[in-house]
Amino acid sequence: QKEVEQDPGPLSVPEGAIVSLNCTYSNSAFQYFMWYRQYSRKGPELLMYTYSSGNKEDGRFTAQVDKSSKYISLFIRDSQPSDSATYLCAGRDSWGKFQFGAGTQVVVTP
Amino acid sequence: EAEVAQSPRYKITEKSQAVAFWCDPISGHATLYWYRQILGQGPELLVQFQDESVVDDSQLPKDRFSAERLKGVDSTLKIQPAELGDSAMYLCASSLSGLDEQFFGPGTRLTVL
């Protein structure tokens, strides 16, 4: 069983809608959580980096971590066609062990 | 803006041939990672370096894969012999230390025929 589970999608939303992405994890040692965006045939780029539980906002992006339920979320407000990509969540423990989810493909239609 | 460089971007080879990938991390980043990403899956760590030393190569198929970072800067990942199942994107990433955020290169897409 993978330590980070993510629905592969695809998730299709109309332009301007809120995109809601979720991951669950099983490793209680994970303290840091990340969301990466990956365009087709490109490397992942870091979007959000959070520590422990709580919310973090950056522009149109909001990341949430609920350690009690081992649940992490990413919300994208006012979605644009340029947001169409695969979104990868990841967890890391204090010793540097890093685990990615499989990624969710998002399609924002004009 | 500093970036992780990788080459080649694309590689097509026949099975049983040898292939090599090169990565130049962001200047000053001590930690370098090689990942393999199969289509539709997340990246999986193959090997992690701290400077020139291997920190984790537990998932590296050592019978055919090798990696080196001789001077603690750039790195090479080699596959010999390549197999059909090796077709994937090979990603390099670097970070200041093993506890900082990772920055990824554009990847090398390998196709084994």
mmCIF file with all atom_site columns, C-alpha atoms in Angstrom:
data_model
loop_
_atom_site.group_PDB
_atom_site.id
_atom_site.type_symbol
_atom_site.label_atom_id
_atom_site.label_alt_id
_atom_site.label_comp_id
_atom_site.label_asym_id
_atom_site.label_entity_id
_atom_site.label_seq_id
_atom_site.pdbx_PDB_ins_code
_atom_site.Cartn_x
_atom_site.Cartn_y
_atom_site.Cartn_z
_atom_site.occupancy
_atom_site.B_iso_or_equiv
_atom_site.pdbx_formal_charge
_atom_site.auth_seq_id
_atom_site.auth_comp_id
_atom_site.auth_asym_id
_atom_site.auth_atom_id
_atom_site.pdbx_PDB_model_num
ATOM 1   C CA . GLN A 1 1   ? 0.000   0.000  0.000   1.00 0.00 ? 1   GLN A CA 1
ATOM 2   C CA . LYS A 1 2   ? 1.308   3.420  -0.958  1.00 0.00 ? 2   LYS A CA 1
ATOM 3   C CA . GLU A 1 3   ? 1.893   5.896  1.855   1.00 0.00 ? 3   GLU A CA 1
ATOM 4   C CA . VAL A 1 4   ? 0.198   8.709  -0.073  1.00 0.00 ? 4   VAL A CA 1
ATOM 5   C CA . GLU A 1 5   ? -3.034  8.056  -1.958  1.00 0.00 ? 5   GLU A CA 1
ATOM 6   C CA . GLN A 1 6   ? -4.481  10.372 -4.552  1.00 0.00 ? 6   GLN A CA 1
ATOM 7   C CA . ASP A 1 7   ? -7.406  10.046 -6.954  1.00 0.00 ? 7   ASP A CA 1
ATOM 8   C CA . PRO A 1 8   ? -5.936  10.081 -10.493 1.00 0.00 ? 8   PRO A CA 1
ATOM 9   C CA . GLY A 1 9   ? -8.926  11.866 -12.034 1.00 0.00 ? 9   GLY A CA 1
ATOM 10  C CA . PRO A 1 10  ? -9.277  13.393 -14.533 1.00 0.00 ? 10  PRO A CA 1
ATOM 11  C CA . LEU A 1 11  ? -11.094 16.222 -12.814 1.00 0.00 ? 11  LEU A CA 1
ATOM 12  C CA . SER A 1 12  ? -12.796 18.511 -15.288 1.00 0.00 ? 12  SER A CA 1
ATOM 13  C CA . VAL A 1 13  ? -14.071 21.940 -14.239 1.00 0.00 ? 13  VAL A CA 1
ATOM 14  C CA . PRO A 1 14  ? -15.285 25.036 -16.118 1.00 0.00 ? 14  PRO A CA 1
ATOM 15  C CA . GLU A 1 15  ? -13.132 28.140 -16.130 1.00 0.00 ? 15  GLU A CA 1
ATOM 16  C CA . GLY A 1 16  ? -13.674 30.253 -13.017 1.00 0.00 ? 16  GLY A CA 1
ATOM 17  C CA . ALA A 1 17  ? -14.742 27.339 -10.821 1.00 0.00 ? 17  ALA A CA 1
ATOM 18  C CA . ILE A 1 18  ? -12.970 26.214 -7.657  1.00 0.00 ? 18  ILE A CA 1
ATOM 19  C CA . VAL A 1 19  ? -10.756 23.161 -8.066  1.00 0.00 ? 19  VAL A CA 1
ATOM 20  C CA . SER A 1 20  ? -10.668 20.914 -5.010  1.00 0.00 ? 20  SER A CA 1
ATOM 21  C CA . LEU A 1 21  ? -7.919  18.294 -4.745  1.00 0.00 ? 21  LEU A CA 1
ATOM 22  C CA . ASN A 1 22  ? -7.351  15.808 -1.946  1.00 0.00 ? 22  ASN A CA 1
ATOM 23  C CA . CYS A 1 23  ? -4.852  13.273 -0.707  1.00 0.00 ? 23  CYS A CA 1
ATOM 24  C CA . THR A 1 24  ? -4.722  10.878 2.197   1.00 0.00 ? 24  THR A CA 1
ATOM 25  C CA . TYR A 1 25  ? -1.571  9.556  3.802   1.00 0.00 ? 25  TYR A CA 1
ATOM 26  C CA . SER A 1 26  ? -0.778  6.743  6.164   1.00 0.00 ? 26  SER A CA 1
ATOM 27  C CA . ASN A 1 27  ? 2.666   7.630  7.541   1.00 0.00 ? 27  ASN A CA 1
ATOM 28  C CA . SER A 1 28  ? 2.195   9.339  10.910  1.00 0.00 ? 28  SER A CA 1
ATOM 29  C CA . ALA A 1 29  ? 5.789   10.567 10.766  1.00 0.00 ? 29  ALA A CA 1
ATOM 30  C CA . PHE A 1 30  ? 5.024   12.963 7.904   1.00 0.00 ? 30  PHE A CA 1
ATOM 31  C CA . GLN A 1 31  ? 5.378   16.528 9.167   1.00 0.00 ? 31  GLN A CA 1
ATOM 32  C CA . TYR A 1 32  ? 5.739   18.448 5.921   1.00 0.00 ? 32  TYR A CA 1
ATOM 33  C CA . PHE A 1 33  ? 3.348   18.433 3.011   1.00 0.00 ? 33  PHE A CA 1
ATOM 34  C CA . MET A 1 34  ? 3.753   19.707 -0.497  1.00 0.00 ? 34  MET A CA 1
ATOM 35  C CA . TRP A 1 35  ? 1.753   20.235 -3.650  1.00 0.00 ? 35  TRP A CA 1
ATOM 36  C CA . TYR A 1 36  ? 3.481   20.175 -7.003  1.00 0.00 ? 36  TYR A CA 1
ATOM 37  C CA . ARG A 1 37  ? 2.074   21.074 -10.420 1.00 0.00 ? 37  ARG A CA 1
ATOM 38  C CA . GLN A 1 38  ? 3.291   19.116 -13.428 1.00 0.00 ? 38  GLN A CA 1
ATOM 39  C CA . TYR A 1 39  ? 2.531   20.094 -16.978 1.00 0.00 ? 39  TYR A CA 1
ATOM 40  C CA . SER A 1 40  ? 2.632   17.415 -19.652 1.00 0.00 ? 40  SER A CA 1
ATOM 41  C CA . ARG A 1 41  ? 6.186   16.262 -20.417 1.00 0.00 ? 41  ARG A CA 1
ATOM 42  C CA . LYS A 1 42  ? 7.675   18.655 -17.856 1.00 0.00 ? 42  LYS A CA 1
ATOM 43  C CA . GLY A 1 43  ? 9.168   18.277 -14.387 1.00 0.00 ? 43  GLY A CA 1
ATOM 44  C CA . PRO A 1 44  ? 7.072   19.013 -11.275 1.00 0.00 ? 44  PRO A CA 1
ATOM 45  C CA . GLU A 1 45  ? 7.163   22.545 -9.886  1.00 0.00 ? 45  GLU A CA 1
ATOM 46  C CA . LEU A 1 46  ? 6.522   23.329 -6.237  1.00 0.00 ? 46  LEU A CA 1
ATOM 47  C CA . LEU A 1 47  ? 3.267   25.178 -5.549  1.00 0.00 ? 47  LEU A CA 1
ATOM 48  C CA . MET A 1 48  ? 2.752   24.958 -1.791  1.00 0.00 ? 48  MET A CA 1
ATOM 49  C CA . TYR A 1 49  ? 4.878   23.801 1.145   1.00 0.00 ? 49  TYR A CA 1
ATOM 50  C CA . THR A 1 50  ? 3.249   23.454 4.556   1.00 0.00 ? 50  THR A CA 1
ATOM 51  C CA . TYR A 1 51  ? 4.299   22.247 7.976   1.00 0.00 ? 51  TYR A CA 1
ATOM 52  C CA . SER A 1 52  ? 1.991   20.244 10.234  1.00 0.00 ? 52  SER A CA 1
ATOM 53  C CA . SER A 1 53  ? -1.724  21.045 10.405  1.00 0.00 ? 53  SER A CA 1
ATOM 54  C CA . GLY A 1 54  ? -3.409  24.223 9.276   1.00 0.00 ? 54  GLY A CA 1
ATOM 55  C CA . ASN A 1 55  ? -4.016  26.372 6.232   1.00 0.00 ? 55  ASN A CA 1
ATOM 56  C CA . LYS A 1 56  ? -1.673  28.234 3.934   1.00 0.00 ? 56  LYS A CA 1
ATOM 57  C CA . GLU A 1 57  ? -2.760  30.649 1.247   1.00 0.00 ? 57  GLU A CA 1
ATOM 58  C CA . ASP A 1 58  ? -0.791  31.932 -1.735  1.00 0.00 ? 58  ASP A CA 1
ATOM 59  C CA . GLY A 1 59  ? -2.730  33.922 -4.303  1.00 0.00 ? 59  GLY A CA 1
ATOM 60  C CA . ARG A 1 60  ? -5.404  31.699 -5.798  1.00 0.00 ? 60  ARG A CA 1
ATOM 61  C CA . PHE A 1 61  ? -4.038  28.597 -4.036  1.00 0.00 ? 61  PHE A CA 1
ATOM 62  C CA . THR A 1 62  ? -4.931  27.374 -0.549  1.00 0.00 ? 62  THR A CA 1
ATOM 63  C CA . ALA A 1 63  ? -3.422  24.291 1.041   1.00 0.00 ? 63  ALA A CA 1
ATOM 64  C CA . GLN A 1 64  ? -4.964  22.593 4.057   1.00 0.00 ? 64  GLN A CA 1
ATOM 65  C CA . VAL A 1 65  ? -3.536  19.872 6.271   1.00 0.00 ? 65  VAL A CA 1
ATOM 66  C CA . ASP A 1 66  ? -5.551  17.901 8.818   1.00 0.00 ? 66  ASP A CA 1
ATOM 67  C CA . LYS A 1 67  ? -3.110  15.604 10.603  1.00 0.00 ? 67  LYS A CA 1
ATOM 68  C CA . SER A 1 68  ? -5.824  14.107 12.808  1.00 0.00 ? 68  SER A CA 1
ATOM 69  C CA . SER A 1 69  ? -7.469  12.561 9.760   1.00 0.00 ? 69  SER A CA 1
ATOM 70  C CA . LYS A 1 70  ? -4.289  12.356 7.657   1.00 0.00 ? 70  LYS A CA 1
ATOM 71  C CA . TYR A 1 71  ? -5.927  14.414 4.942   1.00 0.00 ? 71  TYR A CA 1
ATOM 72  C CA . ILE A 1 72  ? -4.406  17.142 2.784   1.00 0.00 ? 72  ILE A CA 1
ATOM 73  C CA . SER A 1 73  ? -6.179  19.408 0.326   1.00 0.00 ? 73  SER A CA 1
ATOM 74  C CA . LEU A 1 74  ? -5.439  21.985 -2.323  1.00 0.00 ? 74  LEU A CA 1
ATOM 75  C CA . PHE A 1 75  ? -7.983  24.520 -3.523  1.00 0.00 ? 75  PHE A CA 1
ATOM 76  C CA . ILE A 1 76  ? -7.553  26.611 -6.647  1.00 0.00 ? 76  ILE A CA 1
ATOM 77  C CA . ARG A 1 77  ? -9.884  29.614 -6.878  1.00 0.00 ? 77  ARG A CA 1
ATOM 78  C CA . ASP A 1 78  ? -10.936 31.268 -10.124 1.00 0.00 ? 78  ASP A CA 1
ATOM 79  C CA . SER A 1 79  ? -9.443  28.407 -12.155 1.00 0.00 ? 79  SER A CA 1
ATOM 80  C CA . GLN A 1 80  ? -7.931  29.196 -15.540 1.00 0.00 ? 80  GLN A CA 1
ATOM 81  C CA . PRO A 1 81  ? -7.231  26.968 -18.563 1.00 0.00 ? 81  PRO A CA 1
ATOM 82  C CA . SER A 1 82  ? -3.535  27.432 -17.723 1.00 0.00 ? 82  SER A CA 1
ATOM 83  C CA . ASP A 1 83  ? -4.201  25.537 -14.469 1.00 0.00 ? 83  ASP A CA 1
ATOM 84  C CA . SER A 1 84  ? -4.776  22.367 -16.534 1.00 0.00 ? 84  SER A CA 1
ATOM 85  C CA . ALA A 1 85  ? -2.039  20.035 -15.336 1.00 0.00 ? 85  ALA A CA 1
ATOM 86  C CA . THR A 1 86  ? -1.387  17.114 -13.039 1.00 0.00 ? 86  THR A CA 1
ATOM 87  C CA . TYR A 1 87  ? -1.210  18.002 -9.359  1.00 0.00 ? 87  TYR A CA 1
ATOM 88  C CA . LEU A 1 88  ? 0.978   15.870 -7.119  1.00 0.00 ? 88  LEU A CA 1
ATOM 89  C CA . CYS A 1 89  ? 0.769   15.840 -3.345  1.00 0.00 ? 89  CYS A CA 1
ATOM 90  C CA . ALA A 1 90  ? 3.704   14.696 -1.230  1.00 0.00 ? 90  ALA A CA 1
ATOM 91  C CA . GLY A 1 91  ? 4.588   14.100 2.392   1.00 0.00 ? 91  GLY A CA 1
ATOM 92  C CA . ARG A 1 92  ? 7.948   14.188 4.160   1.00 0.00 ? 92  ARG A CA 1
ATOM 93  C CA . ASP A 1 93  ? 9.087   13.148 7.602   1.00 0.00 ? 93  ASP A CA 1
ATOM 94  C CA . SER A 1 94  ? 11.643  14.921 9.793   1.00 0.00 ? 94  SER A CA 1
ATOM 95  C CA . TRP A 1 95  ? 14.468  12.745 8.485   1.00 0.00 ? 95  TRP A CA 1
ATOM 96  C CA . GLY A 1 96  ? 13.879  13.609 4.848   1.00 0.00 ? 96  GLY A CA 1
ATOM 97  C CA . LYS A 1 97  ? 11.887  10.589 3.702   1.00 0.00 ? 97  LYS A CA 1
ATOM 98  C CA . PHE A 1 98  ? 9.746   11.876 0.879   1.00 0.00 ? 98  PHE A CA 1
ATOM 99  C CA . GLN A 1 99  ? 6.710   10.197 -0.754  1.00 0.00 ? 99  GLN A CA 1
ATOM 100 C CA . PHE A 1 100 ? 4.620   11.392 -3.706  1.00 0.00 ? 100 PHE A CA 1
ATOM 101 C CA . GLY A 1 101 ? 1.038   10.575 -4.552  1.00 0.00 ? 101 GLY A CA 1
ATOM 102 C CA . ALA A 1 102 ? 0.188   9.358  -8.056  1.00 0.00 ? 102 ALA A CA 1
ATOM 103 C CA . GLY A 1 103 ? -1.142  12.761 -9.121  1.00 0.00 ? 103 GLY A CA 1
ATOM 104 C CA . THR A 1 104 ? -4.570  14.077 -10.136 1.00 0.00 ? 104 THR A CA 1
ATOM 105 C CA . GLN A 1 105 ? -5.082  15.308 -13.674 1.00 0.00 ? 105 GLN A CA 1
ATOM 106 C CA . VAL A 1 106 ? -7.051  18.568 -13.802 1.00 0.00 ? 106 VAL A CA 1
ATOM 107 C CA . VAL A 1 107 ? -8.682  19.946 -16.944 1.00 0.00 ? 107 VAL A CA 1
ATOM 108 C CA . VAL A 1 108 ? -10.085 23.485 -16.873 1.00 0.00 ? 108 VAL A CA 1
ATOM 109 C CA . THR A 1 109 ? -12.358 24.080 -19.843 1.00 0.00 ? 109 THR A CA 1
ATOM 110 C CA . PRO A 1 110 ? -12.867 27.595 -21.249 1.00 0.00 ? 110 PRO A CA 1
ATOM 111 C CA . GLU B 2 1   ? 16.331  32.123 -11.874 1.00 0.00 ? 1   GLU B CA 1
ATOM 112 C CA . ALA B 2 2   ? 18.489  29.094 -11.067 1.00 0.00 ? 2   ALA B CA 1
ATOM 113 C CA . GLU B 2 3   ? 17.235  25.818 -12.508 1.00 0.00 ? 3   GLU B CA 1
ATOM 114 C CA . VAL B 2 4   ? 18.107  22.151 -12.502 1.00 0.00 ? 4   VAL B CA 1
ATOM 115 C CA . ALA B 2 5   ? 19.467  21.151 -15.895 1.00 0.00 ? 5   ALA B CA 1
ATOM 116 C CA . GLN B 2 6   ? 19.054  17.715 -17.438 1.00 0.00 ? 6   GLN B CA 1
ATOM 117 C CA . SER B 2 7   ? 20.147  16.169 -20.690 1.00 0.00 ? 7   SER B CA 1
ATOM 118 C CA . PRO B 2 8   ? 19.158  14.708 -22.983 1.00 0.00 ? 8   PRO B CA 1
ATOM 119 C CA . ARG B 2 9   ? 15.498  15.679 -22.888 1.00 0.00 ? 9   ARG B CA 1
ATOM 120 C CA . TYR B 2 10  ? 14.487  12.657 -24.939 1.00 0.00 ? 10  TYR B CA 1
ATOM 121 C CA . LYS B 2 11  ? 16.210  9.345  -25.536 1.00 0.00 ? 11  LYS B CA 1
ATOM 122 C CA . ILE B 2 12  ? 15.122  6.406  -27.665 1.00 0.00 ? 12  ILE B CA 1
ATOM 123 C CA . THR B 2 13  ? 17.131  3.236  -27.389 1.00 0.00 ? 13  THR B CA 1
ATOM 124 C CA . GLU B 2 14  ? 16.815  -0.453 -28.065 1.00 0.00 ? 14  GLU B CA 1
ATOM 125 C CA . LYS B 2 15  ? 16.672  -2.996 -25.286 1.00 0.00 ? 15  LYS B CA 1
ATOM 126 C CA . SER B 2 16  ? 20.030  -4.295 -24.108 1.00 0.00 ? 16  SER B CA 1
ATOM 127 C CA . GLN B 2 17  ? 21.715  -1.001 -24.996 1.00 0.00 ? 17  GLN B CA 1
ATOM 128 C CA . ALA B 2 18  ? 23.316  1.307  -22.452 1.00 0.00 ? 18  ALA B CA 1
ATOM 129 C CA . VAL B 2 19  ? 21.927  4.771  -21.721 1.00 0.00 ? 19  VAL B CA 1
ATOM 130 C CA . ALA B 2 20  ? 23.131  7.626  -19.553 1.00 0.00 ? 20  ALA B CA 1
ATOM 131 C CA . PHE B 2 21  ? 21.435  10.713 -18.210 1.00 0.00 ? 21  PHE B CA 1
ATOM 132 C CA . TRP B 2 22  ? 23.082  13.844 -16.863 1.00 0.00 ? 22  TRP B CA 1
ATOM 133 C CA . CYS B 2 23  ? 21.924  16.306 -14.222 1.00 0.00 ? 23  CYS B CA 1
ATOM 134 C CA . ASP B 2 24  ? 23.340  19.630 -13.063 1.00 0.00 ? 24  ASP B CA 1
ATOM 135 C CA . PRO B 2 25  ? 21.656  20.790 -9.849  1.00 0.00 ? 25  PRO B CA 1
ATOM 136 C CA . ILE B 2 26  ? 21.086  24.334 -8.679  1.00 0.00 ? 26  ILE B CA 1
ATOM 137 C CA . SER B 2 27  ? 24.382  25.823 -7.537  1.00 0.00 ? 27  SER B CA 1
ATOM 138 C CA . GLY B 2 28  ? 24.962  25.302 -3.841  1.00 0.00 ? 28  GLY B CA 1
ATOM 139 C CA . HIS B 2 29  ? 22.451  22.496 -3.464  1.00 0.00 ? 29  HIS B CA 1
ATOM 140 C CA . ALA B 2 30  ? 24.076  19.687 -1.529  1.00 0.00 ? 30  ALA B CA 1
ATOM 141 C CA . THR B 2 31  ? 21.329  17.121 -2.023  1.00 0.00 ? 31  THR B CA 1
ATOM 142 C CA . LEU B 2 32  ? 20.557  15.579 -5.386  1.00 0.00 ? 32  LEU B CA 1
ATOM 143 C CA . TYR B 2 33  ? 17.807  13.107 -6.214  1.00 0.00 ? 33  TYR B CA 1
ATOM 144 C CA . TRP B 2 34  ? 17.064  10.869 -9.168  1.00 0.00 ? 34  TRP B CA 1
ATOM 145 C CA . TYR B 2 35  ? 13.439  9.812  -9.615  1.00 0.00 ? 35  TYR B CA 1
ATOM 146 C CA . ARG B 2 36  ? 11.668  7.574  -12.095 1.00 0.00 ? 36  ARG B CA 1
ATOM 147 C CA . GLN B 2 37  ? 8.141   8.498  -13.101 1.00 0.00 ? 37  GLN B CA 1
ATOM 148 C CA . ILE B 2 38  ? 6.054   6.003  -15.040 1.00 0.00 ? 38  ILE B CA 1
ATOM 149 C CA . LEU B 2 39  ? 3.172   7.498  -17.002 1.00 0.00 ? 39  LEU B CA 1
ATOM 150 C CA . GLY B 2 40  ? 0.171   8.054  -14.737 1.00 0.00 ? 40  GLY B CA 1
ATOM 151 C CA . GLN B 2 41  ? 2.159   7.599  -11.538 1.00 0.00 ? 41  GLN B CA 1
ATOM 152 C CA . GLY B 2 42  ? 4.015   9.823  -9.120  1.00 0.00 ? 42  GLY B CA 1
ATOM 153 C CA . PRO B 2 43  ? 7.813   10.077 -9.062  1.00 0.00 ? 43  PRO B CA 1
ATOM 154 C CA . GLU B 2 44  ? 9.585   7.259  -7.224  1.00 0.00 ? 44  GLU B CA 1
ATOM 155 C CA . LEU B 2 45  ? 12.990  7.836  -5.684  1.00 0.00 ? 45  LEU B CA 1
ATOM 156 C CA . LEU B 2 46  ? 15.836  5.874  -7.218  1.00 0.00 ? 46  LEU B CA 1
ATOM 157 C CA . VAL B 2 47  ? 18.814  7.411  -5.443  1.00 0.00 ? 47  VAL B CA 1
ATOM 158 C CA . GLN B 2 48  ? 19.617  10.332 -3.157  1.00 0.00 ? 48  GLN B CA 1
ATOM 159 C CA . PHE B 2 49  ? 23.043  11.966 -2.793  1.00 0.00 ? 49  PHE B CA 1
ATOM 160 C CA . GLN B 2 50  ? 24.312  14.222 -0.044  1.00 0.00 ? 50  GLN B CA 1
ATOM 161 C CA . ASP B 2 51  ? 27.307  15.902 -1.665  1.00 0.00 ? 51  ASP B CA 1
ATOM 162 C CA . GLU B 2 52  ? 29.171  12.986 -3.269  1.00 0.00 ? 52  GLU B CA 1
ATOM 163 C CA . SER B 2 53  ? 27.824  10.308 -0.932  1.00 0.00 ? 53  SER B CA 1
ATOM 164 C CA . VAL B 2 54  ? 24.838  8.057  -1.539  1.00 0.00 ? 54  VAL B CA 1
ATOM 165 C CA . VAL B 2 55  ? 22.257  8.516  1.224   1.00 0.00 ? 55  VAL B CA 1
ATOM 166 C CA . ASP B 2 56  ? 19.536  6.228  -0.099  1.00 0.00 ? 56  ASP B CA 1
ATOM 167 C CA . ASP B 2 57  ? 19.661  3.843  -3.043  1.00 0.00 ? 57  ASP B CA 1
ATOM 168 C CA . SER B 2 58  ? 17.323  1.230  -1.622  1.00 0.00 ? 58  SER B CA 1
ATOM 169 C CA . GLN B 2 59  ? 15.004  1.411  -4.660  1.00 0.00 ? 59  GLN B CA 1
ATOM 170 C CA . LEU B 2 60  ? 17.760  1.467  -7.290  1.00 0.00 ? 60  LEU B CA 1
ATOM 171 C CA . PRO B 2 61  ? 17.883  -1.764 -9.352  1.00 0.00 ? 61  PRO B CA 1
ATOM 172 C CA . LYS B 2 62  ? 21.588  -2.176 -8.823  1.00 0.00 ? 62  LYS B CA 1
ATOM 173 C CA . ASP B 2 63  ? 21.973  -5.035 -11.289 1.00 0.00 ? 63  ASP B CA 1
ATOM 174 C CA . ARG B 2 64  ? 21.435  -2.608 -14.157 1.00 0.00 ? 64  ARG B CA 1
ATOM 175 C CA . PHE B 2 65  ? 21.347  0.930  -12.749 1.00 0.00 ? 65  PHE B CA 1
ATOM 176 C CA . SER B 2 66  ? 24.248  2.969  -11.438 1.00 0.00 ? 66  SER B CA 1
ATOM 177 C CA . ALA B 2 67  ? 24.561  6.567  -10.317 1.00 0.00 ? 67  ALA B CA 1
ATOM 178 C CA . GLU B 2 68  ? 27.470  8.778  -9.428  1.00 0.00 ? 68  GLU B CA 1
ATOM 179 C CA . ARG B 2 69  ? 28.153  12.285 -8.261  1.00 0.00 ? 69  ARG B CA 1
ATOM 180 C CA . LEU B 2 70  ? 31.922  12.259 -8.185  1.00 0.00 ? 70  LEU B CA 1
ATOM 181 C CA . LYS B 2 71  ? 32.648  15.878 -7.240  1.00 0.00 ? 71  LYS B CA 1
ATOM 182 C CA . GLY B 2 72  ? 29.431  16.503 -5.383  1.00 0.00 ? 72  GLY B CA 1
ATOM 183 C CA . VAL B 2 73  ? 28.042  18.720 -8.119  1.00 0.00 ? 73  VAL B CA 1
ATOM 184 C CA . ASP B 2 74  ? 26.622  17.180 -11.296 1.00 0.00 ? 74  ASP B CA 1
ATOM 185 C CA . SER B 2 75  ? 25.478  13.601 -11.525 1.00 0.00 ? 75  SER B CA 1
ATOM 186 C CA . THR B 2 76  ? 25.064  10.789 -14.038 1.00 0.00 ? 76  THR B CA 1
ATOM 187 C CA . LEU B 2 77  ? 22.515  7.982  -13.985 1.00 0.00 ? 77  LEU B CA 1
ATOM 188 C CA . LYS B 2 78  ? 23.267  4.962  -16.159 1.00 0.00 ? 78  LYS B CA 1
ATOM 189 C CA . ILE B 2 79  ? 21.217  1.974  -17.231 1.00 0.00 ? 79  ILE B CA 1
ATOM 190 C CA . GLN B 2 80  ? 22.945  -1.064 -18.711 1.00 0.00 ? 80  GLN B CA 1
ATOM 191 C CA . PRO B 2 81  ? 21.338  -3.020 -20.244 1.00 0.00 ? 81  PRO B CA 1
ATOM 192 C CA . ALA B 2 82  ? 18.087  -1.159 -20.813 1.00 0.00 ? 82  ALA B CA 1
ATOM 193 C CA . GLU B 2 83  ? 14.861  -3.168 -20.662 1.00 0.00 ? 83  GLU B CA 1
ATOM 194 C CA . LEU B 2 84  ? 11.417  -2.430 -22.089 1.00 0.00 ? 84  LEU B CA 1
ATOM 195 C CA . GLY B 2 85  ? 10.090  -1.734 -18.591 1.00 0.00 ? 85  GLY B CA 1
ATOM 196 C CA . ASP B 2 86  ? 12.596  1.079  -18.136 1.00 0.00 ? 86  ASP B CA 1
ATOM 197 C CA . SER B 2 87  ? 10.577  3.347  -20.430 1.00 0.00 ? 87  SER B CA 1
ATOM 198 C CA . ALA B 2 88  ? 9.683   6.293  -18.196 1.00 0.00 ? 88  ALA B CA 1
ATOM 199 C CA . MET B 2 89  ? 10.518  9.891  -17.348 1.00 0.00 ? 89  MET B CA 1
ATOM 200 C CA . TYR B 2 90  ? 13.717  10.221 -15.334 1.00 0.00 ? 90  TYR B CA 1
ATOM 201 C CA . LEU B 2 91  ? 13.662  13.282 -13.131 1.00 0.00 ? 91  LEU B CA 1
ATOM 202 C CA . CYS B 2 92  ? 16.490  14.946 -11.282 1.00 0.00 ? 92  CYS B CA 1
ATOM 203 C CA . ALA B 2 93  ? 15.848  17.221 -8.323  1.00 0.00 ? 93  ALA B CA 1
ATOM 204 C CA . SER B 2 94  ? 18.034  19.155 -5.911  1.00 0.00 ? 94  SER B CA 1
ATOM 205 C CA . SER B 2 95  ? 17.661  20.836 -2.555  1.00 0.00 ? 95  SER B CA 1
ATOM 206 C CA . LEU B 2 96  ? 19.879  22.821 -0.204  1.00 0.00 ? 96  LEU B CA 1
ATOM 207 C CA . SER B 2 97  ? 19.781  19.905 2.200   1.00 0.00 ? 97  SER B CA 1
ATOM 208 C CA . GLY B 2 98  ? 17.719  16.769 2.540   1.00 0.00 ? 98  GLY B CA 1
ATOM 209 C CA . LEU B 2 99  ? 15.230  18.709 4.665   1.00 0.00 ? 99  LEU B CA 1
ATOM 210 C CA . ASP B 2 100 ? 14.449  21.519 2.239   1.00 0.00 ? 100 ASP B CA 1
ATOM 211 C CA . GLU B 2 101 ? 12.088  21.804 -0.675  1.00 0.00 ? 101 GLU B CA 1
ATOM 212 C CA . GLN B 2 102 ? 13.110  20.006 -3.842  1.00 0.00 ? 102 GLN B CA 1
ATOM 213 C CA . PHE B 2 103 ? 13.417  21.684 -7.210  1.00 0.00 ? 103 PHE B CA 1
ATOM 214 C CA . PHE B 2 104 ? 12.972  19.497 -10.267 1.00 0.00 ? 104 PHE B CA 1
ATOM 215 C CA . GLY B 2 105 ? 14.568  19.551 -13.668 1.00 0.00 ? 105 GLY B CA 1
ATOM 216 C CA . PRO B 2 106 ? 12.607  19.091 -16.923 1.00 0.00 ? 106 PRO B CA 1
ATOM 217 C CA . GLY B 2 107 ? 13.300  15.352 -16.999 1.00 0.00 ? 107 GLY B CA 1
ATOM 218 C CA . THR B 2 108 ? 14.568  12.897 -19.586 1.00 0.00 ? 108 THR B CA 1
ATOM 219 C CA . ARG B 2 109 ? 11.910  10.853 -21.336 1.00 0.00 ? 109 ARG B CA 1
ATOM 220 C CA . LEU B 2 110 ? 13.310  7.409  -22.117 1.00 0.00 ? 110 LEU B CA 1
ATOM 221 C CA . THR B 2 111 ? 11.711  5.067  -24.620 1.00 0.00 ? 111 THR B CA 1
ATOM 222 C CA . VAL B 2 112 ? 13.108  1.547  -24.871 1.00 0.00 ? 112 VAL B CA 1
ATOM 223 C CA . LEU B 2 113 ? 12.154  -0.335 -28.047 1.00 0.00 ? 113 LEU B CA 1
#
